[in-house]
Each structure stands twice: as structure tokens, then as C-alpha cells.
């Protein structure tokens, strides 16, 4: 339903900046759907499995009150960088 709404928005009248935002949201949503479908198709049921580990994941650390970014065996503190309103052609896997 969310994706349908975003598609309706992008097909309508938007200024260039808003069009880039909506297309980026569509790209992220479709990528997320594809990742979830891959996890289901590959019967990934354990967070230690490679197909799960290679996904970038975000966790909230309640004690530190900070967002952590994890991928494979690496953990990074999210510094809340803003890279601007840029388009994305694709999201590539690890």
C-alpha cells in the first residue's frame, strides 16, 4: 500500500527535489522487499547465517542512546551524517 502511494505520487506533479525524494524512497522500499524475499526463499532463520550477516542492519543501543550500524562482524556508530537529497540507481549487495 505504501509503495502504491509512492508510485501515485511520482506519477503526479512534483517539483524536481520532491521527485528525487520519492524515487529514492521507492528504490529503498523495492530493495527491502527483495532482501526480505531472498531471506524467505533461502530459508534464512538464524541471525548467524551469511545471507543475514551481509545485510546492513541498524540497532538502537538503549544504554548508550545511540544508533549502531552492523554488517558482517563490524559495528559502527551512526554519526547521523546527511548526504543530501541524492538519487539512487541501485542498491548493491555486499
PDB file of N, CA, C and O in Angstrom, residues 12-72:
ATOM      1  N   UNK A  12       2.482  11.853 -10.356  1.00  0.00           N
ATOM      2  CA  UNK A  12       1.784  13.136 -10.327  1.00  0.00           C
ATOM      3  C   UNK A  12       2.729  14.299 -10.560  1.00  0.00           C
ATOM      4  O   UNK A  12       3.854  14.138 -11.039  1.00  0.00           O
ATOM      5  N   UNK A  13       2.258  15.471 -10.181  1.00  0.00           N
ATOM      6  CA  UNK A  13       3.043  16.689 -10.375  1.00  0.00           C
ATOM      7  C   UNK A  13       3.886  16.939  -9.133  1.00  0.00           C
ATOM      8  O   UNK A  13       3.360  17.253  -8.080  1.00  0.00           O
ATOM      9  N   UNK A  14       5.185  16.802  -9.278  1.00  0.00           N
ATOM     10  CA  UNK A  14       6.131  17.066  -8.194  1.00  0.00           C
ATOM     11  C   UNK A  14       7.242  17.960  -8.720  1.00  0.00           C
ATOM     12  O   UNK A  14       7.614  17.869  -9.889  1.00  0.00           O
ATOM     13  N   UNK A  15       7.776  18.783  -7.823  1.00  0.00           N
ATOM     14  CA  UNK A  15       8.964  19.532  -8.235  1.00  0.00           C
ATOM     15  C   UNK A  15      10.145  18.561  -8.263  1.00  0.00           C
ATOM     16  O   UNK A  15      10.047  17.425  -7.782  1.00  0.00           O
ATOM     17  N   UNK A  16      11.243  18.992  -8.847  1.00  0.00           N
ATOM     18  CA  UNK A  16      12.391  18.099  -9.056  1.00  0.00           C
ATOM     19  C   UNK A  16      12.913  17.517  -7.744  1.00  0.00           C
ATOM     20  O   UNK A  16      13.191  16.326  -7.644  1.00  0.00           O
ATOM     21  N   UNK A  17      13.034  18.343  -6.712  1.00  0.00           N
ATOM     22  CA  UNK A  17      13.549  17.893  -5.415  1.00  0.00           C
ATOM     23  C   UNK A  17      12.652  16.819  -4.801  1.00  0.00           C
ATOM     24  O   UNK A  17      13.125  15.782  -4.340  1.00  0.00           O
ATOM     25  N   UNK A  18      11.352  17.039  -4.807  1.00  0.00           N
ATOM     26  CA  UNK A  18      10.426  16.057  -4.235  1.00  0.00           C
ATOM     27  C   UNK A  18      10.394  14.777  -5.062  1.00  0.00           C
ATOM     28  O   UNK A  18      10.272  13.682  -4.521  1.00  0.00           O
ATOM     29  N   UNK A  19      10.506  14.898  -6.388  1.00  0.00           N
ATOM     30  CA  UNK A  19      10.530  13.718  -7.254  1.00  0.00           C
ATOM     31  C   UNK A  19      11.732  12.838  -6.910  1.00  0.00           C
ATOM     32  O   UNK A  19      11.624  11.625  -6.807  1.00  0.00           O
ATOM     33  N   UNK A  20      12.911  13.446  -6.695  1.00  0.00           N
ATOM     34  CA  UNK A  20      14.107  12.686  -6.312  1.00  0.00           C
ATOM     35  C   UNK A  20      13.881  11.977  -4.981  1.00  0.00           C
ATOM     36  O   UNK A  20      14.225  10.801  -4.819  1.00  0.00           O
ATOM     37  N   UNK A  21      13.275  12.663  -4.019  1.00  0.00           N
ATOM     38  CA  UNK A  21      12.983  12.056  -2.706  1.00  0.00           C
ATOM     39  C   UNK A  21      12.098  10.829  -2.854  1.00  0.00           C
ATOM     40  O   UNK A  21      12.375   9.770  -2.289  1.00  0.00           O
ATOM     41  N   UNK A  22      11.020  10.973  -3.603  1.00  0.00           N
ATOM     42  CA  UNK A  22      10.053   9.879  -3.737  1.00  0.00           C
ATOM     43  C   UNK A  22      10.669   8.705  -4.504  1.00  0.00           C
ATOM     44  O   UNK A  22      10.489   7.544  -4.112  1.00  0.00           O
ATOM     45  N   UNK A  23      11.411   8.978  -5.557  1.00  0.00           N
ATOM     46  CA  UNK A  23      12.055   7.896  -6.310  1.00  0.00           C
ATOM     47  C   UNK A  23      13.063   7.167  -5.421  1.00  0.00           C
ATOM     48  O   UNK A  23      13.184   5.937  -5.475  1.00  0.00           O
ATOM     49  N   UNK A  24      13.792   7.909  -4.581  1.00  0.00           N
ATOM     50  CA  UNK A  24      14.728   7.280  -3.645  1.00  0.00           C
ATOM     51  C   UNK A  24      13.979   6.382  -2.658  1.00  0.00           C
ATOM     52  O   UNK A  24      14.412   5.261  -2.383  1.00  0.00           O
ATOM     53  N   UNK A  25      12.851   6.840  -2.136  1.00  0.00           N
ATOM     54  CA  UNK A  25      12.049   6.009  -1.228  1.00  0.00           C
ATOM     55  C   UNK A  25      11.549   4.742  -1.926  1.00  0.00           C
ATOM     56  O   UNK A  25      11.549   3.655  -1.333  1.00  0.00           O
ATOM     57  N   UNK A  26      11.135   4.870  -3.172  1.00  0.00           N
ATOM     58  CA  UNK A  26      10.678   3.698  -3.940  1.00  0.00           C
ATOM     59  C   UNK A  26      11.833   2.708  -4.095  1.00  0.00           C
ATOM     60  O   UNK A  26      11.659   1.500  -3.891  1.00  0.00           O
ATOM     61  N   UNK A  27      13.021   3.204  -4.459  1.00  0.00           N
ATOM     62  CA  UNK A  27      14.186   2.340  -4.636  1.00  0.00           C
ATOM     63  C   UNK A  27      14.512   1.598  -3.346  1.00  0.00           C
ATOM     64  O   UNK A  27      14.752   0.385  -3.357  1.00  0.00           O
ATOM     65  N   UNK A  28      14.496   2.298  -2.214  1.00  0.00           N
ATOM     66  CA  UNK A  28      14.790   1.672  -0.926  1.00  0.00           C
ATOM     67  C   UNK A  28      13.725   0.638  -0.573  1.00  0.00           C
ATOM     68  O   UNK A  28      14.041  -0.458  -0.106  1.00  0.00           O
ATOM     69  N   UNK A  29      12.453   0.972  -0.789  1.00  0.00           N
ATOM     70  CA  UNK A  29      11.371   0.026  -0.480  1.00  0.00           C
ATOM     71  C   UNK A  29      11.463  -1.243  -1.326  1.00  0.00           C
ATOM     72  O   UNK A  29      11.298  -2.357  -0.819  1.00  0.00           O
ATOM     73  N   UNK A  30      11.724  -1.082  -2.621  1.00  0.00           N
ATOM     74  CA  UNK A  30      11.836  -2.252  -3.504  1.00  0.00           C
ATOM     75  C   UNK A  30      13.040  -3.100  -3.096  1.00  0.00           C
ATOM     76  O   UNK A  30      12.952  -4.332  -3.035  1.00  0.00           O
ATOM     77  N   UNK A  31      14.149  -2.460  -2.776  1.00  0.00           N
ATOM     78  CA  UNK A  31      15.333  -3.200  -2.324  1.00  0.00           C
ATOM     79  C   UNK A  31      15.015  -3.979  -1.044  1.00  0.00           C
ATOM     80  O   UNK A  31      15.367  -5.157  -0.925  1.00  0.00           O
ATOM     81  N   UNK A  32      14.346  -3.336  -0.100  1.00  0.00           N
ATOM     82  CA  UNK A  32      13.994  -4.006   1.161  1.00  0.00           C
ATOM     83  C   UNK A  32      13.099  -5.219   0.912  1.00  0.00           C
ATOM     84  O   UNK A  32      13.283  -6.275   1.509  1.00  0.00           O
ATOM     85  N   UNK A  33      12.126  -5.050   0.022  1.00  0.00           N
ATOM     86  CA  UNK A  33      11.252  -6.161  -0.336  1.00  0.00           C
ATOM     87  C   UNK A  33      12.069  -7.308  -0.936  1.00  0.00           C
ATOM     88  O   UNK A  33      11.880  -8.472  -0.574  1.00  0.00           O
ATOM     89  N   UNK A  34      12.989  -6.986  -1.839  1.00  0.00           N
ATOM     90  CA  UNK A  34      13.821  -8.012  -2.477  1.00  0.00           C
ATOM     91  C   UNK A  34      14.686  -8.748  -1.456  1.00  0.00           C
ATOM     92  O   UNK A  34      14.849  -9.966  -1.533  1.00  0.00           O
ATOM     93  N   UNK A  35      15.237  -8.030  -0.498  1.00  0.00           N
ATOM     94  CA  UNK A  35      16.059  -8.657   0.543  1.00  0.00           C
ATOM     95  C   UNK A  35      15.209  -9.598   1.390  1.00  0.00           C
ATOM     96  O   UNK A  35      15.598 -10.742   1.649  1.00  0.00           O
ATOM     97  N   UNK A  36      14.051  -9.142   1.799  1.00  0.00           N
ATOM     98  CA  UNK A  36      13.168  -9.988   2.611  1.00  0.00           C
ATOM     99  C   UNK A  36      12.754 -11.231   1.834  1.00  0.00           C
ATOM    100  O   UNK A  36      12.763 -12.345   2.365  1.00  0.00           O
ATOM    101  N   UNK A  37      12.426 -11.057   0.563  1.00  0.00           N
ATOM    102  CA  UNK A  37      12.047 -12.209  -0.259  1.00  0.00           C
ATOM    103  C   UNK A  37      13.202 -13.187  -0.386  1.00  0.00           C
ATOM    104  O   UNK A  37      13.011 -14.410  -0.325  1.00  0.00           O
ATOM    105  N   UNK A  38      14.429 -12.690  -0.552  1.00  0.00           N
ATOM    106  CA  UNK A  38      15.610 -13.561  -0.648  1.00  0.00           C
ATOM    107  C   UNK A  38      15.804 -14.338   0.659  1.00  0.00           C
ATOM    108  O   UNK A  38      16.092 -15.534   0.636  1.00  0.00           O
ATOM    109  N   UNK A  39      15.621 -13.671   1.797  1.00  0.00           N
ATOM    110  CA  UNK A  39      15.768 -14.354   3.089  1.00  0.00           C
ATOM    111  C   UNK A  39      14.721 -15.458   3.240  1.00  0.00           C
ATOM    112  O   UNK A  39      15.027 -16.556   3.732  1.00  0.00           O
ATOM    113  N   UNK A  40      13.512 -15.187   2.793  1.00  0.00           N
ATOM    114  CA  UNK A  40      12.446 -16.198   2.853  1.00  0.00           C
ATOM    115  C   UNK A  40      12.754 -17.351   1.899  1.00  0.00           C
ATOM    116  O   UNK A  40      12.681 -18.518   2.289  1.00  0.00           O
ATOM    117  N   UNK A  41      13.115 -17.019   0.666  1.00  0.00           N
ATOM    118  CA  UNK A  41      13.398 -18.053  -0.336  1.00  0.00           C
ATOM    119  C   UNK A  41      14.554 -18.949   0.083  1.00  0.00           C
ATOM    120  O   UNK A  41      14.536 -20.154  -0.188  1.00  0.00           O
ATOM    121  N   UNK A  42      15.557 -18.368   0.729  1.00  0.00           N
ATOM    122  CA  UNK A  42      16.731 -19.142   1.153  1.00  0.00           C
ATOM    123  C   UNK A  42      16.563 -19.749   2.540  1.00  0.00           C
ATOM    124  O   UNK A  42      17.510 -20.321   3.081  1.00  0.00           O
ATOM    125  N   UNK A  43      15.356 -19.587   3.104  1.00  0.00           N
ATOM    126  CA  UNK A  43      15.022 -20.162   4.409  1.00  0.00           C
ATOM    127  C   UNK A  43      16.021 -19.742   5.493  1.00  0.00           C
ATOM    128  O   UNK A  43      16.465 -20.544   6.300  1.00  0.00           O
ATOM    129  N   UNK A  44      16.354 -18.466   5.494  1.00  0.00           N
ATOM    130  CA  UNK A  44      17.268 -17.923   6.489  1.00  0.00           C
ATOM    131  C   UNK A  44      16.488 -17.750   7.788  1.00  0.00           C
ATOM    132  O   UNK A  44      15.538 -16.986   7.861  1.00  0.00           O
ATOM    133  N   UNK A  45      16.892 -18.482   8.803  1.00  0.00           N
ATOM    134  CA  UNK A  45      16.168 -18.455  10.072  1.00  0.00           C
ATOM    135  C   UNK A  45      17.077 -18.167  11.261  1.00  0.00           C
ATOM    136  O   UNK A  45      16.620 -18.150  12.397  1.00  0.00           O
ATOM    137  N   UNK A  46      18.347 -17.943  11.000  1.00  0.00           N
ATOM    138  CA  UNK A  46      19.311 -17.731  12.075  1.00  0.00           C
ATOM    139  C   UNK A  46      20.107 -16.465  11.761  1.00  0.00           C
ATOM    140  O   UNK A  46      20.618 -16.301  10.653  1.00  0.00           O
ATOM    141  N   UNK A  47      20.234 -15.597  12.750  1.00  0.00           N
ATOM    142  CA  UNK A  47      20.951 -14.340  12.519  1.00  0.00           C
ATOM    143  C   UNK A  47      22.449 -14.548  12.317  1.00  0.00           C
ATOM    144  O   UNK A  47      23.162 -13.604  11.973  1.00  0.00           O
ATOM    145  N   UNK A  48      22.935 -15.752  12.482  1.00  0.00           N
ATOM    146  CA  UNK A  48      24.347 -16.045  12.232  1.00  0.00           C
ATOM    147  C   UNK A  48      24.597 -16.496  10.781  1.00  0.00           C
ATOM    148  O   UNK A  48      25.745 -16.643  10.380  1.00  0.00           O
ATOM    149  N   UNK A  49      23.550 -16.705  10.017  1.00  0.00           N
ATOM    150  CA  UNK A  49      23.717 -17.142   8.636  1.00  0.00           C
ATOM    151  C   UNK A  49      24.234 -15.990   7.771  1.00  0.00           C
ATOM    152  O   UNK A  49      23.902 -14.816   7.978  1.00  0.00           O
ATOM    153  N   UNK A  50      25.063 -16.338   6.783  1.00  0.00           N
ATOM    154  CA  UNK A  50      25.735 -15.344   5.951  1.00  0.00           C
ATOM    155  C   UNK A  50      24.762 -14.390   5.273  1.00  0.00           C
ATOM    156  O   UNK A  50      24.990 -13.181   5.237  1.00  0.00           O
ATOM    157  N   UNK A  51      23.677 -14.918   4.713  1.00  0.00           N
ATOM    158  CA  UNK A  51      22.735 -14.065   3.979  1.00  0.00           C
ATOM    159  C   UNK A  51      22.137 -12.972   4.864  1.00  0.00           C
ATOM    160  O   UNK A  51      21.760 -11.908   4.369  1.00  0.00           O
ATOM    161  N   UNK A  52      22.016 -13.235   6.153  1.00  0.00           N
ATOM    162  CA  UNK A  52      21.554 -12.209   7.092  1.00  0.00           C
ATOM    163  C   UNK A  52      22.705 -11.281   7.478  1.00  0.00           C
ATOM    164  O   UNK A  52      22.568 -10.067   7.494  1.00  0.00           O
ATOM    165  N   UNK A  53      23.857 -11.877   7.783  1.00  0.00           N
ATOM    166  CA  UNK A  53      25.008 -11.102   8.227  1.00  0.00           C
ATOM    167  C   UNK A  53      25.451 -10.063   7.189  1.00  0.00           C
ATOM    168  O   UNK A  53      25.920  -8.993   7.551  1.00  0.00           O
ATOM    169  N   UNK A  54      25.328 -10.360   5.917  1.00  0.00           N
ATOM    170  CA  UNK A  54      25.828  -9.436   4.896  1.00  0.00           C
ATOM    171  C   UNK A  54      24.882  -8.265   4.639  1.00  0.00           C
ATOM    172  O   UNK A  54      25.197  -7.377   3.837  1.00  0.00           O
ATOM    173  N   UNK A  55      23.746  -8.227   5.328  1.00  0.00           N
ATOM    174  CA  UNK A  55      22.830  -7.094   5.189  1.00  0.00           C
ATOM    175  C   UNK A  55      23.215  -6.001   6.189  1.00  0.00           C
ATOM    176  O   UNK A  55      23.581  -6.289   7.322  1.00  0.00           O
ATOM    177  N   UNK A  56      23.148  -4.751   5.756  1.00  0.00           N
ATOM    178  CA  UNK A  56      23.375  -3.646   6.676  1.00  0.00           C
ATOM    179  C   UNK A  56      22.161  -3.532   7.580  1.00  0.00           C
ATOM    180  O   UNK A  56      21.023  -3.493   7.112  1.00  0.00           O
ATOM    181  N   UNK A  57      22.433  -3.515   8.887  1.00  0.00           N
ATOM    182  CA  UNK A  57      21.345  -3.506   9.867  1.00  0.00           C
ATOM    183  C   UNK A  57      21.568  -2.379  10.861  1.00  0.00           C
ATOM    184  O   UNK A  57      22.698  -2.036  11.192  1.00  0.00           O
ATOM    185  N   UNK A  58      20.488  -1.829  11.358  1.00  0.00           N
ATOM    186  CA  UNK A  58      20.564  -0.736  12.323  1.00  0.00           C
ATOM    187  C   UNK A  58      19.940  -1.203  13.636  1.00  0.00           C
ATOM    188  O   UNK A  58      18.873  -1.813  13.647  1.00  0.00           O
ATOM    189  N   UNK A  59      20.620  -0.903  14.734  1.00  0.00           N
ATOM    190  CA  UNK A  59      20.157  -1.280  16.063  1.00  0.00           C
ATOM    191  C   UNK A  59      20.214  -0.059  16.977  1.00  0.00           C
ATOM    192  O   UNK A  59      21.126   0.756  16.874  1.00  0.00           O
ATOM    193  N   UNK A  60      19.259   0.035  17.873  1.00  0.00           N
ATOM    194  CA  UNK A  60      19.265   1.109  18.854  1.00  0.00           C
ATOM    195  C   UNK A  60      19.839   0.570  20.155  1.00  0.00           C
ATOM    196  O   UNK A  60      19.342  -0.398  20.711  1.00  0.00           O
ATOM    197  N   UNK A  61      20.918   1.201  20.635  1.00  0.00           N
ATOM    198  CA  UNK A  61      21.550   0.833  21.900  1.00  0.00           C
ATOM    199  C   UNK A  61      20.908   1.686  22.989  1.00  0.00           C
ATOM    200  O   UNK A  61      21.161   2.896  23.076  1.00  0.00           O
ATOM    201  N   UNK A  62      20.062   1.052  23.809  1.00  0.00           N
ATOM    202  CA  UNK A  62      19.321   1.784  24.835  1.00  0.00           C
ATOM    203  C   UNK A  62      20.254   2.395  25.872  1.00  0.00           C
ATOM    204  O   UNK A  62      20.034   3.522  26.319  1.00  0.00           O
ATOM    205  N   UNK A  63      21.278   1.653  26.268  1.00  0.00           N
ATOM    206  CA  UNK A  63      22.195   2.159  27.304  1.00  0.00           C
ATOM    207  C   UNK A  63      22.967   3.382  26.815  1.00  0.00           C
ATOM    208  O   UNK A  63      23.118   4.358  27.543  1.00  0.00           O
ATOM    209  N   UNK A  64      23.470   3.327  25.586  1.00  0.00           N
ATOM    210  CA  UNK A  64      24.252   4.439  25.044  1.00  0.00           C
ATOM    211  C   UNK A  64      23.383   5.493  24.369  1.00  0.00           C
ATOM    212  O   UNK A  64      23.860   6.559  24.006  1.00  0.00           O
ATOM    213  N   UNK A  65      22.109   5.147  24.172  1.00  0.00           N
ATOM    214  CA  UNK A  65      21.173   6.026  23.472  1.00  0.00           C
ATOM    215  C   UNK A  65      21.757   6.444  22.136  1.00  0.00           C
ATOM    216  O   UNK A  65      21.862   7.627  21.807  1.00  0.00           O
ATOM    217  N   UNK A  66      22.143   5.423  21.362  1.00  0.00           N
ATOM    218  CA  UNK A  66      22.808   5.665  20.100  1.00  0.00           C
ATOM    219  C   UNK A  66      22.410   4.592  19.102  1.00  0.00           C
ATOM    220  O   UNK A  66      22.067   3.465  19.474  1.00  0.00           O
ATOM    221  N   UNK A  67      22.466   4.940  17.836  1.00  0.00           N
ATOM    222  CA  UNK A  67      22.162   4.007  16.761  1.00  0.00           C
ATOM    223  C   UNK A  67      23.455   3.349  16.297  1.00  0.00           C
ATOM    224  O   UNK A  67      24.453   4.032  16.057  1.00  0.00           O
ATOM    225  N   UNK A  68      23.450   2.032  16.193  1.00  0.00           N
ATOM    226  CA  UNK A  68      24.599   1.276  15.714  1.00  0.00           C
ATOM    227  C   UNK A  68      24.269   0.690  14.347  1.00  0.00           C
ATOM    228  O   UNK A  68      23.153   0.244  14.104  1.00  0.00           O
ATOM    229  N   UNK A  69      25.247   0.687  13.477  1.00  0.00           N
ATOM    230  CA  UNK A  69      25.123   0.080  12.161  1.00  0.00           C
ATOM    231  C   UNK A  69      25.988  -1.162  12.158  1.00  0.00           C
ATOM    232  O   UNK A  69      27.153  -1.108  12.538  1.00  0.00           O
ATOM    233  N   UNK A  70      25.394  -2.295  11.768  1.00  0.00           N
ATOM    234  CA  UNK A  70      26.136  -3.558  11.761  1.00  0.00           C
ATOM    235  C   UNK A  70      26.086  -4.189  10.379  1.00  0.00           C
ATOM    236  O   UNK A  70      25.068  -4.139   9.699  1.00  0.00           O
ATOM    237  N   UNK A  71      27.208  -4.776  10.005  1.00  0.00           N
ATOM    238  CA  UNK A  71      27.290  -5.587   8.797  1.00  0.00           C
ATOM    239  C   UNK A  71      28.418  -6.586   9.026  1.00  0.00           C
ATOM    240  O   UNK A  71      29.481  -6.222   9.535  1.00  0.00           O
ATOM    241  N   UNK A  72      28.160  -7.831   8.715  1.00  0.00           N
ATOM    242  CA  UNK A  72      29.097  -8.921   8.983  1.00  0.00           C
ATOM    243  C   UNK A  72      29.507  -8.854  10.452  1.00  0.00           C
ATOM    244  O   UNK A  72      28.657  -8.811  11.305  1.00  0.00           O
TER     245      UNK A  72
END
